[in-house]
Amino acid sequence: MTLFLANKHILLGVTGSIAAYKSAELVRRLREAGAIVRVAMTENAKRFITPLTMQAVSGYPVHDDLFDVHAEAAMGHIELARWADLILVAPATADFMTRLAHGHADDLLTTLCLATKAPLAVAPAMNQGMWKHALTQTNRQVLLDKGVHIIGPGEGNQACGDVGPGRMTEPAEIVEKVNAIFSSGLLAGLKIIVTAGPTHEAIDPVRFMTNGSSGKMGYALAEAASEAGADVTLVSGPVNIPKPSHLEKLDVVTAQEMYETVMRKVAEYDIFLAVAAVSDYRCETIAPQKIHKEEGPVQLTLTRNPDIVASVGQLARKPFIVGFAAETEDVIAQAKAKRLRKKMDMIIANQVGSGAGMGADENAVTLISAENEISLPLMPKRKLARQLIKLIAEAFNKAERRQ
Ligand code: PMT
């Protein structure tokens, strides 16, 4: 199983069931899979397992009170709801499912569930009679209809002595199911090559020209494509982001190296995502020794680097090409012209130079194709990447059908 949980923010809600003792193991397994886990507990959950245990296994203080001024000052409930990539409630009691199905927001956990835009998953745990009851089944259906993922329950011996459905699914299986929530399968079977980050163009042995690209947008897209089932190769300039575990990553430094790497590999790929901020120029000659200070101006002669995306656009058998345009003015007009000039299927325009976009954790973009212009508001790059991958997958499938 490929795990897509690396660096995912999972907010684990624990409610008052005997199965709460398994929540500690669930946190451990989620963290082993690379997720960052914070825990929110209901009052009744604390009768079954202590907040101290959950704090120790998660590495973060437990959230348990909607009206705690100190907790709100540290990470308020709205901030926590925004932080989550997924809210998972395990175990989820019959009472919790009822309150969620009816939109209650009278404690921290239900409030978080209503406030978040992240997917919700619940792993029910209750007596078999309660699970089978028509009211519980109605609530289950309401939650399913609202897009809540329901994990389990399993069948077997219950703590109360009954036998039947209602046991919380085992933590290992919950992790698999959560993993599947992040893996949409939209790009299953496709090969995607992504460029990310800046390039460095040497001036002398100790200096280089570069730009403010952090690689965050490109890495987020590579991860989102992989979550969507694609086989991803990431061609990365120098960045300070850990290598995503389930991707092939090829490190390059200069634009020329990025060009050669992409051109050597691109024939094998279905989609090319050109996210890198590639230097358009390099020094005509690199000084063999460190350049020392002199009186008066110093002149550097620059020469053009190859344009990677335009070169791919010239290939007889070319992949579906998605480029980016980082602009400071006339963003949409510049991006449209660039898309046509470089023969891209789509271009994603972002305004840079005003805090968002380059180097930042958030971005706002407009995705432009021959048929469409779709604007996505400012949001974290990881969230944005998932939305973009969905739109790219739809456009790719439409283009394939036309051929
Ligand atoms: O890395 P982050 O800090 O997260 O920032 C993300 C980003 C702002 C760098 C990213 O969203 C972005 O806009 N990347 C493209 C930046 C850019 O340099 O755009 P451009 O207008 O110079 O180039 C247009 C397209 O041609 C891009 O797809 C670029 O990858 C490609 N290009 C450019 C020059 C070149 N020699 N070869 C190329 O392939």
CSV table of C-alpha atoms and ligand atoms in Angstrom, one decimal:
chain,number,residue,atom,x,y,z
A,1,MET,CA,0.0,0.0,0.0
A,2,THR,CA,1.4,3.4,-0.9
A,3,LEU,CA,0.9,5.8,1.9
A,4,PHE,CA,-0.3,9.3,1.2
A,5,LEU,CA,-0.3,10.4,4.7
A,6,ALA,CA,3.1,12.1,4.9
A,7,ASN,CA,2.7,15.5,6.5
A,8,LYS,CA,-1.1,15.4,6.3
A,9,HIS,CA,-2.7,17.2,9.2
A,10,ILE,CA,-5.2,14.8,10.8
A,11,LEU,CA,-7.5,16.0,13.6
A,12,LEU,CA,-8.5,13.0,15.5
A,13,GLY,CA,-11.8,13.3,17.4
A,14,VAL,CA,-12.3,10.9,20.3
A,15,THR,CA,-15.8,10.3,21.8
A,16,GLY,CA,-17.0,8.4,24.8
A,17,SER,CA,-16.8,4.7,23.9
A,18,ILE,CA,-14.8,1.8,25.4
A,19,ALA,CA,-13.0,1.6,22.0
A,20,ALA,CA,-11.3,5.0,22.9
A,21,TYR,CA,-8.5,2.9,24.3
A,22,LYS,CA,-7.6,2.0,20.7
A,23,SER,CA,-7.3,5.7,19.8
A,24,ALA,CA,-3.8,5.9,21.2
A,25,GLU,CA,-2.7,3.1,18.9
A,26,LEU,CA,-4.5,4.8,16.0
A,27,VAL,CA,-2.5,8.0,16.7
A,28,ARG,CA,0.7,6.0,16.8
A,29,ARG,CA,0.0,4.3,13.4
A,30,LEU,CA,-1.1,7.6,11.8
A,31,ARG,CA,2.2,9.2,12.9
A,32,GLU,CA,4.2,6.2,11.7
A,33,ALA,CA,2.6,6.8,8.3
A,34,GLY,CA,3.9,10.4,8.4
A,35,ALA,CA,0.8,12.2,9.5
A,36,ILE,CA,0.8,15.1,12.0
A,37,VAL,CA,-2.0,14.3,14.5
A,38,ARG,CA,-3.8,16.6,16.9
A,39,VAL,CA,-6.5,15.3,19.2
A,40,ALA,CA,-9.9,16.7,20.2
A,41,MET,CA,-11.7,14.8,23.0
A,42,THR,CA,-15.3,15.0,24.2
A,43,GLU,CA,-16.0,15.1,28.0
A,44,ASN,CA,-17.1,11.5,27.9
A,45,ALA,CA,-14.1,10.3,26.0
A,46,LYS,CA,-12.0,11.5,28.9
A,47,ARG,CA,-13.7,8.9,31.1
A,48,PHE,CA,-12.2,6.1,28.9
A,49,ILE,CA,-8.7,7.4,28.1
A,50,THR,CA,-6.8,10.4,29.6
A,51,PRO,CA,-5.9,13.5,27.7
A,52,LEU,CA,-2.4,13.0,29.1
A,53,THR,CA,-2.1,9.7,27.2
A,54,MET,CA,-3.4,11.3,24.0
A,55,GLN,CA,-1.0,14.2,24.4
A,56,ALA,CA,1.9,11.9,24.9
A,57,VAL,CA,1.2,9.8,21.8
A,58,SER,CA,0.3,12.8,19.6
A,59,GLY,CA,3.0,15.1,20.8
A,60,TYR,CA,0.5,18.0,21.1
A,61,PRO,CA,-1.7,19.3,23.9
A,62,VAL,CA,-5.3,17.8,23.6
A,63,HIS,CA,-8.1,20.2,22.6
A,64,ASP,CA,-11.2,19.6,24.7
A,65,ASP,CA,-13.0,22.9,25.5
A,66,LEU,CA,-14.8,25.2,23.1
A,67,PHE,CA,-14.6,28.0,25.7
A,68,ASP,CA,-11.1,27.7,27.1
A,69,VAL,CA,-9.5,31.1,26.6
A,70,HIS,CA,-6.0,29.8,27.0
A,71,ALA,CA,-6.5,27.1,24.3
A,72,GLU,CA,-8.2,29.6,22.1
A,73,ALA,CA,-5.3,32.0,22.4
A,74,ALA,CA,-2.9,29.2,21.4
A,75,MET,CA,-4.8,27.6,18.5
A,76,GLY,CA,-8.5,28.7,18.3
A,77,HIS,CA,-11.2,26.3,17.1
A,78,ILE,CA,-11.5,28.0,13.7
A,79,GLU,CA,-7.8,27.9,13.2
A,80,LEU,CA,-7.8,24.2,14.2
A,81,ALA,CA,-10.6,23.5,11.7
A,82,ARG,CA,-8.6,25.2,9.0
A,83,TRP,CA,-5.4,23.4,10.0
A,84,ALA,CA,-7.0,19.9,9.4
A,85,ASP,CA,-6.6,18.1,6.1
A,86,LEU,CA,-9.0,15.6,7.5
A,87,ILE,CA,-11.1,15.3,10.6
A,88,LEU,CA,-11.4,11.6,11.7
A,89,VAL,CA,-13.6,10.7,14.6
A,90,ALA,CA,-12.7,7.3,16.1
A,91,PRO,CA,-14.4,6.0,18.0
A,92,ALA,CA,-17.7,7.8,17.0
A,93,THR,CA,-20.6,7.0,19.4
A,94,ALA,CA,-24.2,6.7,18.3
A,95,ASP,CA,-24.8,10.0,20.2
A,96,PHE,CA,-22.0,11.8,18.3
A,97,MET,CA,-23.3,10.5,14.9
A,98,THR,CA,-26.7,11.8,15.8
A,99,ARG,CA,-25.4,15.2,16.8
A,100,LEU,CA,-23.2,15.4,13.6
A,101,ALA,CA,-26.1,14.4,11.4
A,102,HIS,CA,-28.3,17.1,12.9
A,103,GLY,CA,-25.7,19.8,12.6
A,104,HIS,CA,-25.2,20.4,16.4
A,105,ALA,CA,-22.3,22.6,17.4
A,106,ASP,CA,-22.6,22.5,21.2
A,107,ASP,CA,-19.1,21.2,22.0
A,108,LEU,CA,-15.6,21.6,20.5
A,109,LEU,CA,-15.6,18.5,18.3
A,110,THR,CA,-19.0,19.1,16.7
A,111,THR,CA,-18.1,22.7,16.2
A,112,LEU,CA,-14.8,21.7,14.5
A,113,CYS,CA,-16.7,19.3,12.2
A,114,LEU,CA,-19.1,22.1,11.1
A,115,ALA,CA,-16.4,24.7,10.7
A,116,THR,CA,-13.9,22.7,8.6
A,117,LYS,CA,-13.8,22.5,4.9
A,118,ALA,CA,-11.7,19.3,5.2
A,119,PRO,CA,-13.2,15.8,4.6
A,120,LEU,CA,-14.8,14.2,7.5
A,121,ALA,CA,-14.5,10.5,8.4
A,122,VAL,CA,-16.1,8.6,11.3
A,123,ALA,CA,-15.4,5.1,12.7
A,124,PRO,CA,-18.5,4.1,14.6
A,125,ALA,CA,-18.3,2.1,17.8
A,126,MET,CA,-21.3,1.0,19.8
A,127,ASN,CA,-23.5,-1.9,21.0
A,128,GLN,CA,-24.8,-4.0,18.1
A,129,GLY,CA,-28.4,-3.2,19.0
A,130,MET,CA,-27.7,0.5,18.9
A,131,TRP,CA,-25.9,0.2,15.6
A,132,LYS,CA,-28.8,-1.7,14.0
A,133,HIS,CA,-31.4,0.7,15.4
A,134,ALA,CA,-33.4,2.4,12.6
A,135,LEU,CA,-32.5,5.9,14.0
A,136,THR,CA,-28.8,5.2,13.9
A,137,GLN,CA,-29.1,3.8,10.4
A,138,THR,CA,-31.0,6.9,9.3
A,139,ASN,CA,-28.2,9.1,10.8
A,140,ARG,CA,-25.6,7.0,9.0
A,141,GLN,CA,-27.4,7.6,5.7
A,142,VAL,CA,-27.7,11.3,6.4
A,143,LEU,CA,-23.9,11.4,7.0
A,144,LEU,CA,-23.1,9.4,3.9
A,145,ASP,CA,-25.4,11.7,1.8
A,146,LYS,CA,-23.5,14.7,3.1
A,147,GLY,CA,-20.2,13.1,2.0
A,148,VAL,CA,-19.0,11.9,5.4
A,149,HIS,CA,-16.8,8.8,5.1
A,150,ILE,CA,-18.0,6.0,7.3
A,151,ILE,CA,-15.3,3.5,8.3
A,152,GLY,CA,-16.8,0.2,9.6
A,153,PRO,CA,-18.0,-0.8,12.1
A,154,GLY,CA,-16.6,-4.3,12.3
A,155,GLU,CA,-18.5,-7.4,13.6
A,156,GLY,CA,-17.6,-9.7,16.5
A,157,ASN,CA,-17.5,-9.9,20.3
A,158,GLN,CA,-18.4,-6.7,22.0
A,159,ALA,CA,-17.2,-5.4,25.4
A,160,CYS,CA,-20.8,-5.7,26.7
A,161,GLY,CA,-20.9,-9.4,25.8
A,162,ASP,CA,-23.1,-9.1,22.7
A,163,VAL,CA,-21.9,-10.4,19.3
A,164,GLY,CA,-22.6,-8.4,16.1
A,165,PRO,CA,-21.8,-5.3,14.2
A,166,GLY,CA,-20.6,-2.2,16.2
A,167,ARG,CA,-17.0,-2.9,17.0
A,168,MET,CA,-14.7,0.0,16.0
A,169,THR,CA,-12.6,-1.0,13.0
A,170,GLU,CA,-9.0,-1.9,14.0
A,171,PRO,CA,-6.5,1.0,13.9
A,172,ALA,CA,-4.4,-0.5,11.1
A,173,GLU,CA,-7.5,-0.8,8.8
A,174,ILE,CA,-8.6,2.7,9.7
A,175,VAL,CA,-5.2,4.0,8.5
A,176,GLU,CA,-5.7,2.2,5.2
A,177,LYS,CA,-9.1,3.7,4.8
A,178,VAL,CA,-7.9,7.2,5.6
A,179,ASN,CA,-5.1,6.7,3.1
A,180,ALA,CA,-7.6,5.8,0.5
A,181,ILE,CA,-9.5,9.1,1.2
A,182,PHE,CA,-6.4,11.0,0.2
A,183,SER,CA,-5.9,8.8,-2.9
A,184,SER,CA,-8.6,9.9,-5.4
A,185,GLY,CA,-7.5,7.6,-8.2
A,186,LEU,CA,-8.3,10.4,-10.7
A,187,LEU,CA,-4.9,10.0,-12.4
A,188,ALA,CA,-4.5,6.2,-11.9
A,189,GLY,CA,-2.2,4.7,-14.5
A,190,LEU,CA,-0.9,8.0,-15.8
A,191,LYS,CA,2.8,9.1,-15.7
A,192,ILE,CA,3.4,12.8,-14.7
A,193,ILE,CA,6.6,14.7,-14.8
A,194,VAL,CA,6.7,17.9,-12.6
A,195,THR,CA,9.4,20.6,-12.5
A,196,ALA,CA,9.6,22.6,-9.2
A,197,GLY,CA,11.7,25.2,-7.4
A,198,PRO,CA,14.2,27.7,-8.8
A,199,THR,CA,17.4,27.1,-10.7
A,200,HIS,CA,20.8,28.4,-9.7
A,201,GLU,CA,23.0,30.0,-12.4
A,202,ALA,CA,26.6,30.3,-11.3
A,203,ILE,CA,28.5,33.7,-11.6
A,204,ASP,CA,31.7,32.5,-10.0
A,205,PRO,CA,32.5,29.6,-7.6
A,206,VAL,CA,30.7,31.3,-4.7
A,207,ARG,CA,27.9,33.3,-6.2
A,208,PHE,CA,24.8,32.5,-8.3
A,209,MET,CA,21.7,34.1,-9.8
A,210,THR,CA,18.3,32.7,-8.6
A,211,ASN,CA,14.8,33.7,-7.7
A,212,GLY,CA,12.4,33.4,-4.7
A,213,SER,CA,10.8,30.1,-5.7
A,214,SER,CA,10.6,27.8,-2.6
A,215,GLY,CA,9.4,24.7,-4.5
A,216,LYS,CA,6.2,24.5,-2.3
A,217,MET,CA,3.7,24.8,-5.2
A,218,GLY,CA,5.6,22.2,-7.4
A,219,TYR,CA,6.0,19.8,-4.5
A,220,ALA,CA,2.4,20.2,-3.5
A,221,LEU,CA,1.2,19.4,-7.0
A,222,ALA,CA,3.6,16.4,-7.3
A,223,GLU,CA,2.2,15.0,-4.1
A,224,ALA,CA,-1.4,15.7,-5.1
A,225,ALA,CA,-0.8,14.0,-8.4
A,226,SER,CA,0.6,11.0,-6.6
A,227,GLU,CA,-2.4,11.0,-4.2
A,228,ALA,CA,-4.5,10.9,-7.3
A,229,GLY,CA,-2.8,7.6,-8.4
A,230,ALA,CA,-0.3,9.0,-10.9
A,231,ASP,CA,3.3,7.7,-11.2
A,232,VAL,CA,5.2,10.9,-10.6
A,233,THR,CA,8.7,12.1,-11.3
A,234,LEU,CA,9.7,15.4,-9.7
A,235,VAL,CA,12.6,17.3,-11.3
A,236,SER,CA,13.6,19.7,-8.6
A,237,GLY,CA,15.8,22.7,-8.4
A,238,PRO,CA,17.6,23.4,-5.1
A,239,VAL,CA,14.9,23.7,-2.3
A,240,ASN,CA,14.6,23.0,1.4
A,241,ILE,CA,11.8,20.6,1.3
A,242,PRO,CA,12.2,16.9,2.3
A,243,LYS,CA,11.9,14.4,-0.5
A,244,PRO,CA,8.3,13.0,-0.7
A,245,SER,CA,8.7,9.3,0.1
A,246,HIS,CA,6.5,7.9,-2.7
A,247,LEU,CA,7.9,9.9,-5.7
A,248,GLU,CA,10.9,9.6,-7.9
A,249,LYS,CA,12.9,12.8,-7.4
A,250,LEU,CA,15.7,14.0,-9.7
A,251,ASP,CA,17.8,16.9,-8.4
A,252,VAL,CA,19.1,19.5,-10.7
A,253,VAL,CA,20.8,22.9,-10.2
A,254,THR,CA,20.8,24.8,-13.4
A,255,ALA,CA,18.2,25.5,-16.1
A,256,GLN,CA,20.4,23.6,-18.6
A,257,GLU,CA,20.4,20.5,-16.3
A,258,MET,CA,16.6,20.8,-15.8
A,259,TYR,CA,16.2,21.1,-19.6
A,260,GLU,CA,18.4,18.0,-20.3
A,261,THR,CA,16.6,15.9,-17.6
A,262,VAL,CA,13.1,16.7,-18.8
A,263,MET,CA,14.0,16.3,-22.5
A,264,ARG,CA,15.6,12.9,-21.8
A,265,LYS,CA,12.5,11.6,-19.9
A,266,VAL,CA,9.5,13.4,-21.2
A,267,ALA,CA,8.6,11.0,-24.0
A,268,GLU,CA,7.5,8.4,-21.4
A,269,TYR,CA,5.0,10.8,-19.7
A,270,ASP,CA,1.3,11.6,-20.2
A,271,ILE,CA,1.3,15.0,-18.5
A,272,PHE,CA,4.0,17.6,-18.0
A,273,LEU,CA,3.5,20.1,-15.1
A,274,ALA,CA,6.0,23.0,-15.5
A,275,VAL,CA,5.9,24.7,-12.1
A,276,ALA,CA,9.6,25.6,-11.8
A,277,ALA,CA,10.7,29.2,-11.9
A,278,VAL,CA,13.5,28.5,-14.4
A,279,SER,CA,16.1,31.2,-14.9
A,280,ASP,CA,15.8,32.6,-18.4
A,281,TYR,CA,19.4,33.7,-18.5
A,282,ARG,CA,22.8,32.4,-17.3
A,283,CYS,CA,26.3,33.9,-17.4
A,284,GLU,CA,28.0,33.5,-20.8
A,285,THR,CA,31.1,32.6,-18.9
A,286,ILE,CA,31.4,31.5,-15.2
A,287,ALA,CA,34.4,33.2,-13.6
A,288,PRO,CA,36.8,30.4,-12.6
A,289,GLN,CA,37.8,32.2,-9.4
A,290,LYS,CA,35.9,34.4,-7.0
A,291,ILE,CA,35.3,37.9,-8.5
A,292,HIS,CA,36.9,40.5,-6.2
A,293,LYS,CA,35.6,44.0,-5.6
A,294,GLU,CA,36.7,46.7,-8.0
A,295,GLU,CA,36.1,50.4,-8.4
A,296,GLY,CA,33.2,51.2,-10.7
A,297,PRO,CA,30.5,48.9,-12.2
A,298,VAL,CA,31.0,45.3,-13.0
A,299,GLN,CA,29.4,43.9,-16.1
A,300,LEU,CA,28.1,40.4,-16.5
A,301,THR,CA,27.1,39.1,-20.0
A,302,LEU,CA,24.1,36.9,-19.9
A,303,THR,CA,23.0,34.4,-22.5
A,304,ARG,CA,19.5,32.8,-22.9
A,305,ASN,CA,18.8,29.4,-21.3
A,306,PRO,CA,16.7,26.9,-23.3
A,307,ASP,CA,13.0,27.2,-22.6
A,308,ILE,CA,11.9,23.7,-21.3
A,309,VAL,CA,8.2,24.0,-21.7
A,310,ALA,CA,8.4,25.6,-25.2
A,311,SER,CA,10.8,22.8,-26.3
A,312,VAL,CA,8.4,20.1,-25.0
A,313,GLY,CA,5.6,22.0,-26.9
A,314,GLN,CA,7.6,21.5,-30.1
A,315,LEU,CA,7.8,17.7,-29.8
A,316,ALA,CA,5.9,15.6,-32.4
A,317,ARG,CA,4.5,13.4,-29.6
A,318,LYS,CA,4.0,15.7,-26.7
A,319,PRO,CA,2.4,15.2,-23.4
A,320,PHE,CA,-0.6,17.2,-22.1
A,321,ILE,CA,1.3,20.4,-21.0
A,322,VAL,CA,0.4,22.5,-18.0
A,323,GLY,CA,2.6,25.5,-17.4
A,324,PHE,CA,2.6,28.4,-14.9
A,325,ALA,CA,2.8,32.1,-15.4
A,326,ALA,CA,4.2,34.2,-12.5
A,327,GLU,CA,3.4,37.8,-13.3
A,328,THR,CA,3.5,41.1,-11.5
A,329,GLU,CA,1.1,43.0,-13.9
A,330,ASP,CA,-1.5,42.2,-16.6
A,331,VAL,CA,-1.5,38.7,-15.1
A,332,ILE,CA,-4.3,37.1,-17.2
A,333,ALA,CA,-3.4,38.7,-20.5
A,334,GLN,CA,0.3,37.8,-20.1
A,335,ALA,CA,-0.6,34.2,-19.2
A,336,LYS,CA,-2.9,33.8,-22.2
A,337,ALA,CA,-0.2,35.0,-24.5
A,338,LYS,CA,2.3,32.7,-22.9
A,339,ARG,CA,0.0,29.7,-23.2
A,340,LEU,CA,-0.3,30.2,-26.9
A,341,ARG,CA,3.4,31.1,-27.5
A,342,LYS,CA,4.6,28.0,-25.6
A,343,LYS,CA,1.9,25.6,-27.0
A,344,MET,CA,0.6,24.7,-23.5
A,345,ASP,CA,-2.8,23.0,-23.1
A,346,MET,CA,-3.3,24.9,-19.8
A,347,ILE,CA,-1.6,27.7,-18.0
A,348,ILE,CA,-2.0,28.6,-14.3
A,349,ALA,CA,-1.5,32.3,-13.7
A,350,ASN,CA,-0.4,33.6,-10.4
A,351,GLN,CA,0.3,37.1,-9.3
A,352,VAL,CA,3.7,37.3,-7.6
A,353,GLY,CA,5.6,40.1,-5.8
A,354,SER,CA,2.8,40.9,-3.3
A,355,GLY,CA,3.5,38.4,-0.5
A,356,ALA,CA,1.4,35.5,-2.0
A,357,GLY,CA,2.6,33.1,-4.8
A,358,MET,CA,6.3,32.9,-4.8
A,359,GLY,CA,8.0,31.7,-1.6
A,360,ALA,CA,4.7,31.9,0.4
A,361,ASP,CA,2.6,29.1,1.9
A,362,GLU,CA,-0.5,30.3,0.1
A,363,ASN,CA,-1.4,31.1,-3.5
A,364,ALA,CA,-4.4,32.3,-5.6
A,365,VAL,CA,-4.5,31.3,-9.2
A,366,THR,CA,-6.5,31.4,-12.4
A,367,LEU,CA,-6.4,28.3,-14.6
A,368,ILE,CA,-6.7,29.1,-18.3
A,369,SER,CA,-7.3,26.7,-21.1
A,370,ALA,CA,-8.7,27.2,-24.6
A,371,GLU,CA,-12.2,26.6,-23.2
A,372,ASN,CA,-12.1,27.8,-19.7
A,373,GLU,CA,-10.9,30.4,-17.2
A,374,ILE,CA,-11.3,29.3,-13.6
A,375,SER,CA,-10.2,31.4,-10.6
A,376,LEU,CA,-9.3,29.7,-7.3
A,377,PRO,CA,-9.0,32.0,-4.2
A,378,LEU,CA,-6.1,32.4,-1.8
A,379,MET,CA,-5.6,29.1,0.1
A,380,PRO,CA,-2.8,26.9,1.3
A,381,LYS,CA,-0.7,25.5,-1.6
A,382,ARG,CA,-1.4,21.9,-0.6
A,383,LYS,CA,-5.1,22.4,-0.7
A,384,LEU,CA,-4.9,24.4,-3.9
A,385,ALA,CA,-2.8,21.6,-5.5
A,386,ARG,CA,-5.6,19.0,-4.8
A,387,GLN,CA,-8.1,21.3,-6.5
A,388,LEU,CA,-5.8,22.0,-9.4
A,389,ILE,CA,-5.1,18.3,-9.9
A,390,LYS,CA,-8.8,17.6,-10.1
A,391,LEU,CA,-9.3,20.2,-12.8
A,392,ILE,CA,-6.2,19.1,-14.7
A,393,ALA,CA,-7.4,15.4,-14.6
A,394,GLU,CA,-10.8,16.5,-16.0
A,395,ALA,CA,-9.2,18.5,-18.8
A,396,PHE,CA,-6.7,15.7,-19.6
A,397,ASN,CA,-9.6,13.2,-19.9
A,398,LYS,CA,-11.6,15.5,-22.1
A,399,ALA,CA,-8.6,16.1,-24.4
A,400,GLU,CA,-7.9,12.3,-24.5
A,401,ARG,CA,-11.6,11.7,-25.5
A,402,ARG,CA,-11.2,14.2,-28.4
A,403,GLN,CA,-8.2,12.3,-29.9
B,1,PMT,O1,8.0,27.6,-5.6
B,1,PMT,P1,7.0,28.5,-4.9
B,1,PMT,O2,7.6,29.4,-3.9
B,1,PMT,O3,5.9,27.7,-4.3
B,1,PMT,O4,6.3,29.5,-6.0
B,1,PMT,C1,5.5,28.9,-7.0
B,1,PMT,C2,5.8,29.7,-8.3
B,1,PMT,C3,5.3,31.1,-8.1
B,1,PMT,C4,7.2,29.6,-8.7
B,1,PMT,C5,4.9,28.9,-9.4
B,1,PMT,O5,3.5,29.0,-9.0
B,1,PMT,C6,5.0,29.5,-10.7
B,1,PMT,O6,4.4,30.5,-11.1
B,1,PMT,N1,6.0,29.0,-11.6
B,1,PMT,C7,6.4,29.5,-12.9
B,1,PMT,C8,7.2,30.7,-12.6
B,1,PMT,C9,7.8,31.3,-13.9
B,1,PMT,O7,9.0,31.4,-13.9
B,1,PMT,O8,7.0,31.6,-14.9
B,1,PMT,P2,7.5,32.1,-16.3
B,1,PMT,O9,6.5,33.1,-16.7
B,1,PMT,O10,8.9,32.6,-16.3
B,1,PMT,O11,7.5,30.8,-17.2
B,1,PMT,C10,6.4,30.3,-17.8
B,1,PMT,C11,6.4,28.8,-17.9
B,1,PMT,O12,7.6,28.4,-18.6
B,1,PMT,C12,6.5,28.1,-16.5
B,1,PMT,O13,5.7,27.0,-16.6
B,1,PMT,C13,8.0,27.8,-16.5
B,1,PMT,O14,8.2,26.6,-15.7
B,1,PMT,C14,8.4,27.5,-17.9
B,1,PMT,N2,9.8,27.8,-18.3
B,1,PMT,C15,10.2,29.1,-18.1
B,1,PMT,C16,11.5,29.4,-18.5
B,1,PMT,C17,12.3,28.3,-19.1
B,1,PMT,N3,13.6,28.6,-19.5
B,1,PMT,N4,11.8,27.1,-19.2
B,1,PMT,C18,10.6,26.8,-18.8
B,1,PMT,O15,10.1,25.7,-18.9
